[in-house]
PDB file of C-alpha atoms in Angstrom:
ATOM      1  CA  UNK A 379      82.039 199.990 131.681  1.00 34.00           C
ATOM      2  CA  UNK A 380      85.480 200.460 130.510  1.00 39.00           C
ATOM      3  CA  UNK A 381      86.662 196.949 129.974  1.00 43.00           C
ATOM      4  CA  UNK A 382      90.184 198.087 129.820  1.00 46.00           C
ATOM      5  CA  UNK A 383      90.106 199.127 133.340  1.00 51.00           C
ATOM      6  CA  UNK A 384      88.054 196.095 134.591  1.00 50.00           C
ATOM      7  CA  UNK A 385      89.232 193.006 132.470  1.00 58.00           C
ATOM      8  CA  UNK A 386      91.917 190.835 133.994  1.00 69.00           C
ATOM      9  CA  UNK A 387      93.243 190.153 130.609  1.00 73.00           C
ATOM     10  CA  UNK A 388      96.084 192.050 128.356  1.00 76.00           C
ATOM     11  CA  UNK A 389      94.914 194.782 125.704  1.00 75.00           C
ATOM     12  CA  UNK A 390      97.543 193.324 123.482  1.00 77.00           C
ATOM     13  CA  UNK A 391      99.456 189.990 123.373  1.00 78.00           C
ATOM     14  CA  UNK A 392     102.732 188.942 121.372  1.00 72.00           C
ATOM     15  CA  UNK A 393     103.031 185.184 120.014  1.00 72.00           C
ATOM     16  CA  UNK A 394     106.921 185.088 119.416  1.00 65.00           C
ATOM     17  CA  UNK A 395     107.343 181.358 119.649  1.00 66.00           C
ATOM     18  CA  UNK A 396     105.816 180.296 116.551  1.00 73.00           C
ATOM     19  CA  UNK A 397     103.769 177.386 118.074  1.00 81.00           C
ATOM     20  CA  UNK A 398     100.300 176.333 118.392  1.00 85.00           C
ATOM     21  CA  UNK A 399     100.376 176.596 122.170  1.00 86.00           C
ATOM     22  CA  UNK A 400     102.070 180.336 122.158  1.00 85.00           C
ATOM     23  CA  UNK A 401      98.959 181.397 119.806  1.00 86.00           C
ATOM     24  CA  UNK A 402      96.378 179.404 121.928  1.00 89.00           C
ATOM     25  CA  UNK A 403      97.964 181.222 125.127  1.00 89.00           C
ATOM     26  CA  UNK A 404      97.914 184.746 123.297  1.00 88.00           C
ATOM     27  CA  UNK A 405      94.285 184.113 122.399  1.00 89.00           C
ATOM     28  CA  UNK A 406      93.273 183.255 125.711  1.00 89.00           C
ATOM     29  CA  UNK A 407      95.280 186.269 127.257  1.00 90.00           C
ATOM     30  CA  UNK A 408      94.106 189.061 125.187  1.00 92.00           C
ATOM     31  CA  UNK A 409      90.572 190.982 126.211  1.00 91.00           C
ATOM     32  CA  UNK A 410      87.688 191.649 123.806  1.00 92.00           C
ATOM     33  CA  UNK A 411      88.899 194.572 121.316  1.00 93.00           C
ATOM     34  CA  UNK A 412      92.518 193.729 121.771  1.00 91.00           C
ATOM     35  CA  UNK A 413      95.467 192.870 119.403  1.00 93.00           C
ATOM     36  CA  UNK A 414      97.860 189.824 118.932  1.00 91.00           C
ATOM     37  CA  UNK A 415     100.991 190.324 117.167  1.00 87.00           C
ATOM     38  CA  UNK A 416     102.534 187.080 115.792  1.00 84.00           C
ATOM     39  CA  UNK A 417     106.051 187.563 114.666  1.00 78.00           C
ATOM     40  CA  UNK A 418     108.076 184.889 112.796  1.00 73.00           C
ATOM     41  CA  UNK A 419     107.104 181.520 110.848  1.00 74.00           C
ATOM     42  CA  UNK A 420     104.527 179.434 112.613  1.00 77.00           C
ATOM     43  CA  UNK A 421     105.769 176.056 113.545  1.00 76.00           C
ATOM     44  CA  UNK A 422     102.999 173.656 113.631  1.00 79.00           C
ATOM     45  CA  UNK A 423     100.236 175.960 113.856  1.00 83.00           C
ATOM     46  CA  UNK A 424      97.149 174.220 112.159  1.00 85.00           C
ATOM     47  CA  UNK A 425      94.270 175.936 113.628  1.00 88.00           C
ATOM     48  CA  UNK A 426      93.104 179.595 114.451  1.00 89.00           C
ATOM     49  CA  UNK A 427      89.873 180.094 116.286  1.00 89.00           C
ATOM     50  CA  UNK A 428      88.479 182.709 114.066  1.00 91.00           C
ATOM     51  CA  UNK A 429      85.104 182.601 115.413  1.00 92.00           C
ATOM     52  CA  UNK A 430      86.506 183.558 118.749  1.00 91.00           C
ATOM     53  CA  UNK A 431      88.414 186.260 117.341  1.00 93.00           C
ATOM     54  CA  UNK A 432      85.450 187.778 115.389  1.00 94.00           C
ATOM     55  CA  UNK A 433      83.243 187.319 118.434  1.00 94.00           C
ATOM     56  CA  UNK A 434      85.397 189.382 120.774  1.00 93.00           C
ATOM     57  CA  UNK A 435      86.491 191.530 118.080  1.00 94.00           C
ATOM     58  CA  UNK A 436      90.302 190.671 118.546  1.00 94.00           C
ATOM     59  CA  UNK A 437      92.593 191.740 115.931  1.00 93.00           C
ATOM     60  CA  UNK A 438      95.550 189.032 114.816  1.00 91.00           C
ATOM     61  CA  UNK A 439      98.650 191.117 112.914  1.00 89.00           C
ATOM     62  CA  UNK A 440     101.014 188.453 111.653  1.00 84.00           C
ATOM     63  CA  UNK A 441     104.262 188.239 109.432  1.00 80.00           C
ATOM     64  CA  UNK A 442     107.500 187.694 109.084  1.00 77.00           C
ATOM     65  CA  UNK A 443     110.359 189.402 111.362  1.00 71.00           C
ATOM     66  CA  UNK A 444     111.837 192.312 109.459  1.00 72.00           C
ATOM     67  CA  UNK A 445     115.619 192.120 108.789  1.00 75.00           C
ATOM     68  CA  UNK A 446     116.228 195.544 107.963  1.00 79.00           C
ATOM     69  CA  UNK A 447     116.993 196.576 111.454  1.00 78.00           C
ATOM     70  CA  UNK A 448     120.001 193.946 111.792  1.00 81.00           C
ATOM     71  CA  UNK A 449     122.726 195.715 109.624  1.00 85.00           C
ATOM     72  CA  UNK A 450     122.897 198.856 112.194  1.00 89.00           C
ATOM     73  CA  UNK A 451     122.696 196.098 115.150  1.00 86.00           C
ATOM     74  CA  UNK A 452     125.278 194.220 113.740  1.00 86.00           C
ATOM     75  CA  UNK A 453     127.309 196.946 113.439  1.00 91.00           C
ATOM     76  CA  UNK A 454     126.942 198.168 117.010  1.00 92.00           C
ATOM     77  CA  UNK A 455     127.845 194.482 118.183  1.00 88.00           C
ATOM     78  CA  UNK A 456     130.805 194.194 116.261  1.00 89.00           C
ATOM     79  CA  UNK A 457     132.090 197.710 117.383  1.00 95.00           C
ATOM     80  CA  UNK A 458     131.554 196.609 121.199  1.00 93.00           C
ATOM     81  CA  UNK A 459     128.954 199.098 121.817  1.00 94.00           C
ATOM     82  CA  UNK A 460     126.035 196.369 122.038  1.00 91.00           C
ATOM     83  CA  UNK A 461     125.720 192.941 123.936  1.00 89.00           C
ATOM     84  CA  UNK A 462     123.906 190.567 121.862  1.00 84.00           C
ATOM     85  CA  UNK A 463     124.039 187.566 124.579  1.00 83.00           C
ATOM     86  CA  UNK A 464     120.762 188.097 126.046  1.00 83.00           C
ATOM     87  CA  UNK A 465     119.049 186.954 122.824  1.00 81.00           C
ATOM     88  CA  UNK A 466     121.270 184.261 121.960  1.00 85.00           C
ATOM     89  CA  UNK A 467     120.579 180.481 123.803  1.00 85.00           C
ATOM     90  CA  UNK A 468     123.557 178.472 122.172  1.00 89.00           C
ATOM     91  CA  UNK A 469     126.774 179.134 120.044  1.00 89.00           C
ATOM     92  CA  UNK A 470     128.036 176.754 117.209  1.00 91.00           C
ATOM     93  CA  UNK A 471     130.964 176.830 114.674  1.00 92.00           C
ATOM     94  CA  UNK A 472     130.194 177.320 111.020  1.00 91.00           C
ATOM     95  CA  UNK A 473     130.602 173.739 110.602  1.00 92.00           C
ATOM     96  CA  UNK A 474     127.549 173.023 112.847  1.00 92.00           C
ATOM     97  CA  UNK A 475     125.085 175.409 111.414  1.00 90.00           C
ATOM     98  CA  UNK A 476     122.872 172.209 110.411  1.00 91.00           C
ATOM     99  CA  UNK A 477     122.899 171.177 114.003  1.00 92.00           C
ATOM    100  CA  UNK A 478     122.068 174.745 115.212  1.00 89.00           C
ATOM    101  CA  UNK A 479     119.049 174.878 112.736  1.00 87.00           C
ATOM    102  CA  UNK A 480     117.932 171.276 114.249  1.00 89.00           C
ATOM    103  CA  UNK A 481     118.371 172.545 117.663  1.00 89.00           C
ATOM    104  CA  UNK A 482     116.182 175.773 116.848  1.00 85.00           C
ATOM    105  CA  UNK A 483     113.482 173.593 115.101  1.00 82.00           C
ATOM    106  CA  UNK A 484     113.011 171.284 117.964  1.00 86.00           C
ATOM    107  CA  UNK A 485     112.792 174.512 120.455  1.00 81.00           C
ATOM    108  CA  UNK A 486     116.266 173.407 122.261  1.00 87.00           C
ATOM    109  CA  UNK A 487     117.705 176.796 121.366  1.00 86.00           C
ATOM    110  CA  UNK A 488     115.774 180.234 120.710  1.00 82.00           C
ATOM    111  CA  UNK A 489     118.933 181.845 118.659  1.00 85.00           C
ATOM    112  CA  UNK A 490     122.291 180.446 117.785  1.00 88.00           C
ATOM    113  CA  UNK A 491     125.143 182.381 117.369  1.00 87.00           C
ATOM    114  CA  UNK A 492     127.502 180.958 114.355  1.00 88.00           C
ATOM    115  CA  UNK A 493     131.097 181.643 114.856  1.00 85.00           C
ATOM    116  CA  UNK A 494     133.505 181.054 111.942  1.00 85.00           C
TER     117      UNK A 494
END
């Protein structure tokens, strides 16, 4: 039986929040033989159910987000060709950058636009 057609679970899942609950949810949602992609720095992840991953042949791919794509995107945003606002949850001045980092660490902001 082809489990990709009968399983209510996803073939792949992305854990982008970097939290324990996000990783646990991704493991719960992916079907046997699936893949979990985790991007960014984990925040408070202190356990991974390796036995479940092994038992269900689930691949876990993780690493930092590559920044090589940012330069072309920045150029497009500065030229007015790209609207970055959908990924920015807050904006602060450069004087308040420490507050911005605290807000992201506390999960009160996803991404903060820093203005001069």
